[in-house]
Amino acid sequence: MGNNDTFLERAFSLYKAHSIKDMENTLQLVRNIIPPLSSTKHKGQDGRIGVVGGCQEYTGAPYFAAISALKVGADLSHVFCASAAAPVIKAYSPELIVHPVLDSPGAVHEVEKWLPRLHALVVGPGLGRDDALLDSVKGILEASKARDIPVVIDADGLWLVAQQPALIQGYRKAVLTPNHMEFSRLYDAVFRGPVDSDDRHGSVLRLSQALGNVTVVQKGEHDILSDGQQVLVCSQEGSSRRCGGQGDLLSGSLGVLVHWALLTGPEKTNGSSPLLVAAFGACSLTRQCNHQAFQKHGRSTTTSDMIAEVGTAFSKLFET
Ligand SMILES: NC(=O)C1=CN([C@@H]2O[C@H](COP(=O)(O)OP(=O)(O)OC[C@H]3O[C@@H](n4cnc5c(N)ncnc54)[C@H](OP(=O)(O)O)[C@@H]3O)[C@@H](O)[C@H]2O)[C@@H](O)CC1
Ligand SMILES: Nc1ncnc2c1ncn2[C@@H]1O[C@H](COP(=O)(O)OP(=O)(O)OP(=O)(O)O)[C@@H](O)[C@H]1O
Ligand SMILES: [Mg+2]
């Protein structure tokens, strides 16, 4: 090996050691936002989460998001979906509360009734792109903002936001969780030009700033997260298995973590934004679930296998 190679190798391992140390410091902040289990709490205190999504075509995505919220530690998990999706989702799980309201004329009112009892909403998994449904979701987002309810926006919820960025502009309790395509779409909608693929950090930072400091989580080989001030990178080891539904696990988990983080407040997150810390927690957890499931199932790993790992992955990362 030449001198140059040795130099590069050392520089790389120093960089790696540095980023592992950064990750460990941020994981410690995630640990600070997790509420202790206590016999004095009543059902609901650790989180009542709503998922808005689920249509005729997609029933798996809202299920994955809602069950993940429960497995992470929420007490109650609701799904607000189109009527055709409801019996299917109910049949997957007796643990979810399912409201077949999204395609009814009074959809916004039907969801609004529940808002006072919900701590966070996850908007978009399996929603589809039907205009009437998206129009109702627009009303639900406006009602949530008016009540200051935190919202995680994912999947087709991001499609809606790309059509109308004003919907979440400046709403500091919003977290967006785009995948590669969804990020490009949002970026193009806001900046009227393509993403600079050589500067992922800068792109995520700029998008967050342009949207008025909403938290943005760009998922990928490494997850890049920003609140418009800080940029974090989550490189928790996952696997090379990319089955559909992993993003739904992430957004459902994030619904609960966002609620916990806002309850705790910035004193315990060392000045970092609580939402950014929550997002880092959800990314690390999803990737750890993927890693553990892959160890057992290899190429046949599916999102259901990952959900079965939530409990042990959570303890390993956050309760050690
Ligand atoms: N079981 C269920 O019910 C599930 C339902 N789901 C629901 O499906 C709905 C649509 O969601 P979505 O993610 O398919 O969205 P969309 O914007 O059409 O992008 C997809 C296209 O983007 C591309 N692409 C992706 N990654 C890329 C990359 N790194 N680099 C480059 N390209 C990349 C790729 O394009 P291709 O390779 O096909 O050309 C891919 O086809 C939504 O409601 C969601 O919640 C899912 O949650 C899964 C489980
Ligand atoms: N190349 C990769 N290597 C490791 N992890 C990845 C990679 N790409 C994505 N992930 C992880 O997979 C999870 C889901 O990201 P992904 O980009 O697949 O979302 P998605 O397309 O919205 O998924 P879904 O199928 O649920 O809609 C995230 O935790 C992300 O960190
Ligand atoms: Mg997705």
mmCIF file of C-alpha atoms and ligand atoms in Angstrom:
data_model
loop_
_atom_site.group_PDB
_atom_site.id
_atom_site.type_symbol
_atom_site.label_atom_id
_atom_site.label_comp_id
_atom_site.label_asym_id
_atom_site.label_seq_id
_atom_site.Cartn_x
_atom_site.Cartn_y
_atom_site.Cartn_z
ATOM 1 C CA MET A 1 0.000 0.000 0.000
ATOM 2 C CA GLY A 2 1.428 3.425 -0.935
ATOM 3 C CA ASN A 3 1.761 6.343 1.453
ATOM 4 C CA ASN A 4 -1.168 8.022 -0.123
ATOM 5 C CA ASP A 5 -3.430 5.030 0.453
ATOM 6 C CA THR A 6 -2.365 4.814 4.085
ATOM 7 C CA PHE A 7 -3.076 8.495 4.496
ATOM 8 C CA LEU A 8 -6.513 8.169 2.936
ATOM 9 C CA GLU A 9 -7.309 5.130 5.019
ATOM 10 C CA ARG A 10 -6.338 6.917 8.218
ATOM 11 C CA ALA A 11 -8.310 10.010 7.246
ATOM 12 C CA PHE A 12 -11.337 7.848 6.494
ATOM 13 C CA SER A 13 -11.130 5.969 9.782
ATOM 14 C CA LEU A 14 -10.763 9.264 11.657
ATOM 15 C CA TYR A 15 -13.830 10.586 9.818
ATOM 16 C CA LYS A 16 -15.678 7.384 10.685
ATOM 17 C CA ALA A 17 -14.678 7.570 14.345
ATOM 18 C CA HIS A 18 -15.812 11.186 14.413
ATOM 19 C CA SER A 19 -19.173 10.388 12.867
ATOM 20 C CA ILE A 20 -19.676 7.421 15.217
ATOM 21 C CA LYS A 21 -19.010 9.770 18.141
ATOM 22 C CA ASP A 22 -21.511 12.311 16.752
ATOM 23 C CA MET A 23 -24.106 9.555 16.325
ATOM 24 C CA GLU A 24 -23.528 8.342 19.898
ATOM 25 C CA ASN A 25 -23.933 11.897 21.247
ATOM 26 C CA THR A 26 -27.216 12.318 19.395
ATOM 27 C CA LEU A 27 -28.460 8.888 20.514
ATOM 28 C CA GLN A 28 -27.909 10.077 24.075
ATOM 29 C CA LEU A 29 -30.230 13.013 23.396
ATOM 30 C CA VAL A 30 -32.847 10.572 22.063
ATOM 31 C CA ARG A 31 -32.561 8.616 25.319
ATOM 32 C CA ASN A 32 -33.339 11.849 27.200
ATOM 33 C CA ILE A 33 -36.726 12.275 25.514
ATOM 34 C CA ILE A 34 -38.036 8.769 26.266
ATOM 35 C CA PRO A 35 -40.603 8.859 29.054
ATOM 36 C CA PRO A 36 -40.036 6.391 31.897
ATOM 37 C CA LEU A 37 -42.508 3.534 32.223
ATOM 38 C CA SER A 38 -44.461 4.151 35.390
ATOM 39 C CA SER A 39 -47.323 2.453 37.224
ATOM 40 C CA THR A 40 -48.918 5.809 37.985
ATOM 41 C CA LYS A 41 -49.635 6.752 34.372
ATOM 42 C CA HIS A 42 -52.989 6.210 32.727
ATOM 43 C CA LYS A 43 -53.698 4.805 29.291
ATOM 44 C CA GLY A 44 -53.089 7.495 26.709
ATOM 45 C CA GLN A 45 -50.401 9.458 28.521
ATOM 46 C CA ASP A 46 -47.564 7.929 26.520
ATOM 47 C CA GLY A 47 -49.220 8.894 23.249
ATOM 48 C CA ARG A 48 -52.380 8.859 21.180
ATOM 49 C CA ILE A 49 -51.309 8.939 17.555
ATOM 50 C CA GLY A 50 -53.407 9.318 14.384
ATOM 51 C CA VAL A 51 -52.387 8.082 10.930
ATOM 52 C CA VAL A 52 -54.174 9.719 7.981
ATOM 53 C CA GLY A 53 -53.853 7.377 5.004
ATOM 54 C CA GLY A 54 -55.099 4.147 3.472
ATOM 55 C CA CYS A 55 -57.160 3.812 0.298
ATOM 56 C CA GLN A 56 -58.425 1.029 -1.935
ATOM 57 C CA GLU A 57 -54.940 0.290 -3.329
ATOM 58 C CA TYR A 58 -52.768 0.774 -0.276
ATOM 59 C CA THR A 59 -53.715 -0.788 3.044
ATOM 60 C CA GLY A 60 -50.286 -2.003 4.158
ATOM 61 C CA ALA A 61 -48.666 1.421 4.514
ATOM 62 C CA PRO A 62 -51.091 2.926 7.073
ATOM 63 C CA TYR A 63 -51.070 -0.375 8.964
ATOM 64 C CA PHE A 64 -47.242 -0.396 9.164
ATOM 65 C CA ALA A 65 -47.193 3.223 10.368
ATOM 66 C CA ALA A 66 -49.924 2.788 12.979
ATOM 67 C CA ILE A 67 -48.666 -0.520 14.405
ATOM 68 C CA SER A 68 -45.121 0.883 14.585
ATOM 69 C CA ALA A 69 -46.385 3.786 16.717
ATOM 70 C CA LEU A 70 -47.870 1.262 19.159
ATOM 71 C CA LYS A 71 -44.790 -0.959 19.189
ATOM 72 C CA VAL A 72 -42.542 2.023 19.927
ATOM 73 C CA GLY A 73 -44.678 2.827 22.952
ATOM 74 C CA ALA A 74 -47.780 4.851 22.111
ATOM 75 C CA ASP A 75 -50.876 3.762 24.054
ATOM 76 C CA LEU A 76 -53.446 4.252 21.296
ATOM 77 C CA SER A 77 -53.114 4.352 17.537
ATOM 78 C CA HIS A 78 -55.878 5.533 15.188
ATOM 79 C CA VAL A 79 -56.118 5.203 11.416
ATOM 80 C CA PHE A 80 -58.295 7.627 9.410
ATOM 81 C CA CYS A 81 -58.699 6.017 5.986
ATOM 82 C CA ALA A 82 -60.975 5.666 2.954
ATOM 83 C CA SER A 83 -63.952 3.388 3.571
ATOM 84 C CA ALA A 84 -62.687 0.611 1.262
ATOM 85 C CA ALA A 85 -59.471 0.288 3.256
ATOM 86 C CA ALA A 86 -61.014 0.124 6.715
ATOM 87 C CA PRO A 87 -62.194 -3.514 6.949
ATOM 88 C CA VAL A 88 -58.873 -4.668 5.535
ATOM 89 C CA ILE A 89 -56.812 -2.710 8.060
ATOM 90 C CA LYS A 90 -59.063 -3.819 10.923
ATOM 91 C CA ALA A 91 -58.571 -7.418 9.852
ATOM 92 C CA TYR A 92 -54.771 -7.070 9.973
ATOM 93 C CA SER A 93 -54.899 -6.009 13.596
ATOM 94 C CA PRO A 94 -57.301 -5.792 16.517
ATOM 95 C CA GLU A 95 -54.966 -3.250 18.087
ATOM 96 C CA LEU A 96 -55.736 -0.339 15.801
ATOM 97 C CA ILE A 97 -58.745 1.971 15.971
ATOM 98 C CA VAL A 98 -59.903 2.432 12.402
ATOM 99 C CA HIS A 99 -62.157 5.245 11.145
ATOM 100 C CA PRO A 100 -63.529 4.803 7.580
ATOM 101 C CA VAL A 101 -64.060 8.532 7.021
ATOM 102 C CA LEU A 102 -61.603 9.997 4.515
ATOM 103 C CA ASP A 103 -63.816 9.655 1.441
ATOM 104 C CA SER A 104 -66.984 10.874 3.157
ATOM 105 C CA PRO A 105 -68.213 14.443 2.510
ATOM 106 C CA GLY A 106 -67.711 15.314 6.175
ATOM 107 C CA ALA A 107 -64.163 13.926 6.341
ATOM 108 C CA VAL A 108 -62.530 17.035 7.794
ATOM 109 C CA HIS A 109 -65.158 17.367 10.509
ATOM 110 C CA GLU A 110 -64.954 13.637 11.330
ATOM 111 C CA VAL A 111 -61.198 13.833 11.891
ATOM 112 C CA GLU A 112 -61.396 17.233 13.595
ATOM 113 C CA LYS A 113 -63.644 15.705 16.268
ATOM 114 C CA TRP A 114 -60.749 13.494 17.308
ATOM 115 C CA LEU A 115 -57.987 16.099 17.163
ATOM 116 C CA PRO A 116 -58.352 17.319 20.763
ATOM 117 C CA ARG A 117 -57.566 13.763 21.856
ATOM 118 C CA LEU A 118 -54.562 13.190 19.620
ATOM 119 C CA HIS A 119 -50.935 14.087 20.365
ATOM 120 C CA ALA A 120 -49.558 13.793 16.826
ATOM 121 C CA LEU A 121 -50.679 13.000 13.265
ATOM 122 C CA VAL A 122 -48.808 11.040 10.603
ATOM 123 C CA VAL A 123 -50.180 12.147 7.246
ATOM 124 C CA GLY A 124 -49.728 10.294 3.977
ATOM 125 C CA PRO A 125 -48.837 6.577 4.182
ATOM 126 C CA GLY A 126 -50.950 4.803 1.572
ATOM 127 C CA LEU A 127 -53.137 7.870 1.014
ATOM 128 C CA GLY A 128 -53.050 7.698 -2.777
ATOM 129 C CA ARG A 129 -53.419 10.756 -5.002
ATOM 130 C CA ASP A 130 -57.149 11.096 -5.488
ATOM 131 C CA ASP A 131 -58.004 14.818 -5.644
ATOM 132 C CA ALA A 132 -61.066 14.622 -3.405
ATOM 133 C CA LEU A 133 -59.127 12.726 -0.728
ATOM 134 C CA LEU A 134 -56.215 15.160 -0.947
ATOM 135 C CA ASP A 135 -58.623 18.077 -0.585
ATOM 136 C CA SER A 136 -59.904 16.609 2.677
ATOM 137 C CA VAL A 137 -56.348 16.072 3.867
ATOM 138 C CA LYS A 138 -55.655 19.731 3.162
ATOM 139 C CA GLY A 139 -58.518 20.620 5.533
ATOM 140 C CA ILE A 140 -57.192 18.166 8.145
ATOM 141 C CA LEU A 141 -53.734 19.738 7.966
ATOM 142 C CA GLU A 142 -55.197 23.210 8.412
ATOM 143 C CA ALA A 143 -57.255 22.056 11.406
ATOM 144 C CA SER A 144 -54.171 20.393 12.958
ATOM 145 C CA LYS A 145 -52.102 23.550 12.548
ATOM 146 C CA ALA A 146 -54.846 25.627 14.134
ATOM 147 C CA ARG A 147 -54.635 23.332 17.181
ATOM 148 C CA ASP A 148 -50.838 23.261 17.197
ATOM 149 C CA ILE A 149 -50.742 19.472 16.758
ATOM 150 C CA PRO A 150 -47.414 18.114 15.482
ATOM 151 C CA VAL A 151 -47.598 16.487 12.043
ATOM 152 C CA VAL A 152 -45.270 14.041 10.338
ATOM 153 C CA ILE A 153 -45.813 14.220 6.573
ATOM 154 C CA ASP A 154 -44.810 11.266 4.443
ATOM 155 C CA ALA A 155 -45.535 9.575 1.082
ATOM 156 C CA ASP A 156 -48.603 11.028 -0.695
ATOM 157 C CA GLY A 157 -48.867 13.691 2.019
ATOM 158 C CA LEU A 158 -45.619 14.983 0.499
ATOM 159 C CA TRP A 159 -47.214 14.884 -2.941
ATOM 160 C CA LEU A 160 -49.853 17.281 -1.592
ATOM 161 C CA VAL A 161 -47.213 19.520 0.016
ATOM 162 C CA ALA A 162 -45.292 19.641 -3.281
ATOM 163 C CA GLN A 163 -48.481 20.946 -4.967
ATOM 164 C CA GLN A 164 -49.096 23.480 -2.180
ATOM 165 C CA PRO A 165 -46.017 24.211 -0.058
ATOM 166 C CA ALA A 166 -47.918 27.068 1.632
ATOM 167 C CA LEU A 167 -49.836 24.364 3.536
ATOM 168 C CA ILE A 168 -46.901 23.760 5.871
ATOM 169 C CA GLN A 169 -44.796 26.870 5.245
ATOM 170 C CA GLY A 170 -43.436 28.099 8.578
ATOM 171 C CA TYR A 171 -45.201 25.421 10.666
ATOM 172 C CA ARG A 172 -42.461 24.514 13.125
ATOM 173 C CA LYS A 173 -44.266 21.395 14.332
ATOM 174 C CA ALA A 174 -44.100 19.724 10.912
ATOM 175 C CA VAL A 175 -41.586 17.028 10.001
ATOM 176 C CA LEU A 176 -41.276 15.904 6.369
ATOM 177 C CA THR A 177 -39.833 12.447 5.640
ATOM 178 C CA PRO A 178 -39.175 12.285 1.870
ATOM 179 C CA ASN A 179 -37.522 9.391 0.074
ATOM 180 C CA HIS A 180 -35.289 10.122 -2.932
ATOM 181 C CA MET A 181 -38.152 10.871 -5.376
ATOM 182 C CA GLU A 182 -40.261 12.747 -2.876
ATOM 183 C CA PHE A 183 -37.305 14.971 -1.988
ATOM 184 C CA SER A 184 -36.647 15.834 -5.664
ATOM 185 C CA ARG A 185 -40.308 16.678 -6.162
ATOM 186 C CA LEU A 186 -40.394 18.966 -3.112
ATOM 187 C CA TYR A 187 -37.107 20.617 -3.995
ATOM 188 C CA ASP A 188 -38.262 21.294 -7.539
ATOM 189 C CA ALA A 189 -41.586 22.679 -6.301
ATOM 190 C CA VAL A 190 -39.834 25.108 -3.935
ATOM 191 C CA PHE A 191 -36.749 26.117 -5.963
ATOM 192 C CA ARG A 192 -37.961 25.515 -9.538
ATOM 193 C CA GLY A 193 -34.801 23.599 -10.335
ATOM 194 C CA PRO A 194 -33.170 20.194 -9.805
ATOM 195 C CA VAL A 195 -31.366 19.073 -6.637
ATOM 196 C CA ASP A 196 -27.576 19.353 -6.597
ATOM 197 C CA SER A 197 -26.794 15.684 -6.006
ATOM 198 C CA ASP A 198 -23.220 16.543 -4.948
ATOM 199 C CA ASP A 199 -24.486 18.573 -2.019
ATOM 200 C CA ARG A 200 -27.127 16.554 -0.180
ATOM 201 C CA HIS A 201 -26.461 18.295 3.154
ATOM 202 C CA GLY A 202 -26.831 21.760 1.607
ATOM 203 C CA SER A 203 -29.983 20.736 -0.287
ATOM 204 C CA VAL A 204 -31.704 19.461 2.846
ATOM 205 C CA LEU A 205 -30.647 22.518 4.844
ATOM 206 C CA ARG A 206 -31.856 24.909 2.121
ATOM 207 C CA LEU A 207 -35.194 23.139 1.698
ATOM 208 C CA SER A 208 -35.839 23.302 5.442
ATOM 209 C CA GLN A 209 -34.942 26.999 5.501
ATOM 210 C CA ALA A 210 -37.054 27.816 2.445
ATOM 211 C CA LEU A 211 -40.062 26.108 4.067
ATOM 212 C CA GLY A 212 -39.643 28.216 7.194
ATOM 213 C CA ASN A 213 -37.643 25.741 9.307
ATOM 214 C CA VAL A 214 -39.879 22.713 9.102
ATOM 215 C CA THR A 215 -37.778 19.634 9.898
ATOM 216 C CA VAL A 216 -36.763 17.666 6.788
ATOM 217 C CA VAL A 217 -35.542 14.040 6.843
ATOM 218 C CA GLN A 218 -34.106 12.873 3.528
ATOM 219 C CA LYS A 219 -34.047 9.068 3.639
ATOM 220 C CA GLY A 220 -31.386 7.129 1.774
ATOM 221 C CA GLU A 221 -28.134 5.246 2.166
ATOM 222 C CA HIS A 222 -27.469 7.778 4.929
ATOM 223 C CA ASP A 223 -30.379 9.781 6.288
ATOM 224 C CA ILE A 224 -29.788 13.545 6.241
ATOM 225 C CA LEU A 225 -31.848 15.601 8.679
ATOM 226 C CA SER A 226 -32.148 19.349 9.141
ATOM 227 C CA ASP A 227 -34.226 21.958 10.940
ATOM 228 C CA GLY A 228 -32.701 24.756 8.870
ATOM 229 C CA GLN A 229 -30.018 25.376 11.490
ATOM 230 C CA GLN A 230 -28.326 22.046 12.197
ATOM 231 C CA VAL A 231 -27.700 19.148 9.821
ATOM 232 C CA LEU A 232 -27.483 15.616 11.278
ATOM 233 C CA VAL A 233 -26.519 12.418 9.504
ATOM 234 C CA CYS A 234 -27.832 9.014 10.569
ATOM 235 C CA SER A 235 -25.685 6.145 9.321
ATOM 236 C CA GLN A 236 -26.875 3.474 11.756
ATOM 237 C CA GLU A 237 -26.104 0.138 10.102
ATOM 238 C CA GLY A 238 -29.122 -1.285 8.252
ATOM 239 C CA SER A 239 -28.873 -3.746 5.395
ATOM 240 C CA SER A 240 -29.063 -3.886 1.620
ATOM 241 C CA ARG A 241 -32.643 -5.121 1.681
ATOM 242 C CA ARG A 242 -35.030 -2.439 0.390
ATOM 243 C CA CYS A 243 -38.520 -3.957 0.654
ATOM 244 C CA GLY A 244 -41.465 -1.513 0.592
ATOM 245 C CA GLY A 245 -42.892 -0.275 3.872
ATOM 246 C CA GLN A 246 -39.695 0.648 5.729
ATOM 247 C CA GLY A 247 -40.502 4.334 5.342
ATOM 248 C CA ASP A 248 -43.930 3.703 6.895
ATOM 249 C CA LEU A 249 -42.270 2.136 9.932
ATOM 250 C CA LEU A 250 -40.121 5.267 10.171
ATOM 251 C CA SER A 251 -42.992 7.781 9.935
ATOM 252 C CA GLY A 252 -45.193 5.870 12.413
ATOM 253 C CA SER A 253 -42.353 5.644 14.953
ATOM 254 C CA LEU A 254 -41.632 9.317 14.445
ATOM 255 C CA GLY A 255 -45.234 10.202 15.330
ATOM 256 C CA VAL A 256 -44.657 8.965 18.895
ATOM 257 C CA LEU A 257 -41.108 10.274 19.233
ATOM 258 C CA VAL A 258 -42.197 13.756 18.125
ATOM 259 C CA HIS A 259 -44.818 13.793 20.863
ATOM 260 C CA TRP A 260 -42.301 12.654 23.478
ATOM 261 C CA ALA A 261 -39.703 15.168 22.306
ATOM 262 C CA LEU A 262 -42.111 18.113 22.497
ATOM 263 C CA LEU A 263 -43.211 17.026 25.984
ATOM 264 C CA THR A 264 -39.589 16.944 27.125
ATOM 265 C CA GLY A 265 -38.553 20.250 25.549
ATOM 266 C CA PRO A 266 -35.169 21.648 24.473
ATOM 267 C CA GLU A 267 -33.614 21.665 27.985
ATOM 268 C CA LYS A 268 -33.056 17.919 27.673
ATOM 269 C CA THR A 269 -31.875 17.984 24.061
ATOM 270 C CA ASN A 270 -28.860 20.160 24.710
ATOM 271 C CA GLY A 271 -30.198 23.056 22.670
ATOM 272 C CA SER A 272 -30.921 20.921 19.586
ATOM 273 C CA SER A 273 -34.438 21.041 18.217
ATOM 274 C CA PRO A 274 -36.569 18.351 19.926
ATOM 275 C CA LEU A 275 -38.100 17.453 16.556
ATOM 276 C CA LEU A 276 -34.671 16.911 15.018
ATOM 277 C CA VAL A 277 -33.692 14.630 17.900
ATOM 278 C CA ALA A 278 -36.968 12.706 17.514
ATOM 279 C CA ALA A 279 -36.302 12.304 13.795
ATOM 280 C CA PHE A 280 -32.801 11.004 14.456
ATOM 281 C CA GLY A 281 -34.329 8.477 16.868
ATOM 282 C CA ALA A 282 -36.833 7.228 14.284
ATOM 283 C CA CYS A 283 -34.144 6.879 11.579
ATOM 284 C CA SER A 284 -31.786 4.973 13.890
ATOM 285 C CA LEU A 285 -34.585 2.699 15.057
ATOM 286 C CA THR A 286 -35.810 1.880 11.533
ATOM 287 C CA ARG A 287 -32.296 1.077 10.348
ATOM 288 C CA GLN A 288 -31.573 -1.052 13.435
ATOM 289 C CA CYS A 289 -34.840 -2.997 12.851
ATOM 290 C CA ASN A 290 -33.747 -3.536 9.268
ATOM 291 C CA HIS A 291 -30.328 -4.757 10.422
ATOM 292 C CA GLN A 292 -31.754 -7.205 12.971
ATOM 293 C CA ALA A 293 -34.451 -8.537 10.633
ATOM 294 C CA PHE A 294 -31.858 -9.044 7.888
ATOM 295 C CA GLN A 295 -29.638 -11.065 10.254
ATOM 296 C CA LYS A 296 -32.519 -13.514 10.669
ATOM 297 C CA HIS A 297 -34.246 -13.498 7.295
ATOM 298 C CA GLY A 298 -31.710 -12.295 4.729
ATOM 299 C CA ARG A 299 -33.160 -11.658 1.304
ATOM 300 C CA SER A 300 -36.638 -12.693 2.400
ATOM 301 C CA THR A 301 -36.813 -9.856 4.966
ATOM 302 C CA THR A 302 -40.079 -7.903 4.782
ATOM 303 C CA THR A 303 -41.386 -4.935 6.753
ATOM 304 C CA SER A 304 -43.428 -7.251 9.018
ATOM 305 C CA ASP A 305 -40.129 -8.906 10.034
ATOM 306 C CA MET A 306 -38.756 -5.459 10.859
ATOM 307 C CA ILE A 307 -41.790 -4.603 12.992
ATOM 308 C CA ALA A 308 -41.186 -7.779 14.997
ATOM 309 C CA GLU A 309 -37.754 -6.321 15.875
ATOM 310 C CA VAL A 310 -38.984 -2.928 17.161
ATOM 311 C CA GLY A 311 -38.922 -3.943 20.842
ATOM 312 C CA THR A 312 -35.387 -5.345 20.902
ATOM 313 C CA ALA A 313 -34.013 -2.683 18.554
ATOM 314 C CA PHE A 314 -35.471 0.025 20.790
ATOM 315 C CA SER A 315 -33.885 -1.476 23.934
ATOM 316 C CA LYS A 316 -30.559 -1.935 22.243
ATOM 317 C CA LEU A 317 -30.366 1.657 21.022
ATOM 318 C CA PHE A 318 -32.140 3.603 23.713
ATOM 319 C CA GLU A 319 -32.279 1.577 26.910
ATOM 320 C CA THR A 320 -28.674 0.470 27.298
HETATM 321 N N1 LIG B 1 -47.634 -2.176 1.357
HETATM 322 C C1 LIG B 1 -48.093 -0.945 1.061
HETATM 323 O O1 LIG B 1 -49.277 -0.676 1.094
HETATM 324 C C2 LIG B 1 -47.108 0.111 0.687
HETATM 325 C C3 LIG B 1 -47.576 1.283 0.105
HETATM 326 N N2 LIG B 1 -46.789 2.331 -0.144
HETATM 327 C C4 LIG B 1 -47.454 3.527 -0.638
HETATM 328 O O2 LIG B 1 -47.301 3.625 -2.020
HETATM 329 C C5 LIG B 1 -47.580 4.976 -2.407
HETATM 330 C C6 LIG B 1 -46.499 5.490 -3.341
HETATM 331 O O3 LIG B 1 -45.253 5.550 -2.636
HETATM 332 P P1 LIG B 1 -43.845 5.391 -3.331
HETATM 333 O O4 LIG B 1 -42.777 5.394 -2.338
HETATM 334 O O5 LIG B 1 -43.944 4.208 -4.231
HETATM 335 O O6 LIG B 1 -43.779 6.790 -4.090
HETATM 336 P P2 LIG B 1 -43.329 7.394 -5.494
HETATM 337 O O7 LIG B 1 -43.194 8.833 -5.287
HETATM 338 O O8 LIG B 1 -44.258 6.950 -6.550
HETATM 339 O O9 LIG B 1 -41.863 6.825 -5.725
HETATM 340 C C7 LIG B 1 -41.643 5.525 -6.128
HETATM 341 C C8 LIG B 1 -40.687 5.496 -7.290
HETATM 342 O O10 LIG B 1 -39.554 6.310 -7.041
HETATM 343 C C9 LIG B 1 -38.409 5.763 -7.632
HETATM 344 N N3 LIG B 1 -37.374 5.691 -6.608
HETATM 345 C C10 LIG B 1 -37.525 5.353 -5.302
HETATM 346 N N4 LIG B 1 -36.384 5.418 -4.645
HETATM 347 C C11 LIG B 1 -35.459 5.828 -5.533
HETATM 348 C C12 LIG B 1 -34.082 6.081 -5.420
HETATM 349 N N5 LIG B 1 -33.404 5.940 -4.240
HETATM 350 N N6 LIG B 1 -33.442 6.499 -6.529
HETATM 351 C C13 LIG B 1 -34.115 6.653 -7.694
HETATM 352 N N7 LIG B 1 -35.431 6.420 -7.819
HETATM 353 C C14 LIG B 1 -36.096 6.006 -6.778
HETATM 354 C C15 LIG B 1 -38.784 4.422 -8.164
HETATM 355 O O11 LIG B 1 -38.953 4.578 -9.540
HETATM 356 P P3 LIG B 1 -38.615 3.394 -10.632
HETATM 357 O O12 LIG B 1 -37.399 2.701 -10.131
HETATM 358 O O13 LIG B 1 -39.847 2.538 -10.587
HETATM 359 O O14 LIG B 1 -38.440 4.135 -11.897
HETATM 360 C C16 LIG B 1 -40.110 4.142 -7.489
HETATM 361 O O15 LIG B 1 -40.983 3.365 -8.277
HETATM 362 C C17 LIG B 1 -47.624 5.768 -1.092
HETATM 363 O O16 LIG B 1 -48.981 5.943 -0.714
HETATM 364 C C18 LIG B 1 -46.948 4.858 -0.146
HETATM 365 O O17 LIG B 1 -47.280 5.107 1.203
HETATM 366 C C19 LIG B 1 -45.382 2.326 0.247
HETATM 367 O O18 LIG B 1 -45.366 2.952 1.519
HETATM 368 C C20 LIG B 1 -44.798 0.922 0.281
HETATM 369 C C21 LIG B 1 -45.671 -0.067 1.014
HETATM 370 N N1 LIG B 2 -29.480 2.560 0.536
HETATM 371 C C1 LIG B 2 -29.873 2.435 1.780
HETATM 372 N N2 LIG B 2 -29.084 1.860 2.721
HETATM 373 C C2 LIG B 2 -29.491 1.730 3.991
HETATM 374 N N3 LIG B 2 -30.691 2.157 4.430
HETATM 375 C C3 LIG B 2 -31.517 2.756 3.561
HETATM 376 C C4 LIG B 2 -31.168 2.938 2.193
HETATM 377 N N4 LIG B 2 -32.186 3.557 1.562
HETATM 378 C C5 LIG B 2 -33.120 3.752 2.496
HETATM 379 N N5 LIG B 2 -32.746 3.268 3.698
HETATM 380 C C6 LIG B 2 -33.494 3.276 4.954
HETATM 381 O O1 LIG B 2 -34.767 2.692 4.749
HETATM 382 C C7 LIG B 2 -35.774 3.405 5.442
HETATM 383 C C8 LIG B 2 -36.867 3.799 4.473
HETATM 384 O O2 LIG B 2 -36.326 4.624 3.463
HETATM 385 P P1 LIG B 2 -36.869 4.555 1.971
HETATM 386 O O3 LIG B 2 -36.084 5.511 1.165
HETATM 387 O O4 LIG B 2 -36.972 3.131 1.531
HETATM 388 O O5 LIG B 2 -38.360 5.128 2.220
HETATM 389 P P2 LIG B 2 -39.662 4.955 1.372
HETATM 390 O O6 LIG B 2 -39.349 4.872 -0.090
HETATM 391 O O7 LIG B 2 -40.580 6.041 1.786
HETATM 392 O O8 LIG B 2 -40.238 3.570 1.901
HETATM 393 P P3 LIG B 2 -41.729 2.977 1.728
HETATM 394 O O9 LIG B 2 -41.579 1.770 0.894
HETATM 395 O O10 LIG B 2 -42.205 2.666 3.098
HETATM 396 O O11 LIG B 2 -42.562 4.061 1.095
HETATM 397 C C9 LIG B 2 -35.088 4.599 6.105
HETATM 398 O O12 LIG B 2 -34.859 4.280 7.457
HETATM 399 C C10 LIG B 2 -33.747 4.697 5.396
HETATM 400 O O13 LIG B 2 -32.747 5.089 6.294
HETATM 401 MG MG MG B 3 -42.676 6.047 1.578
#
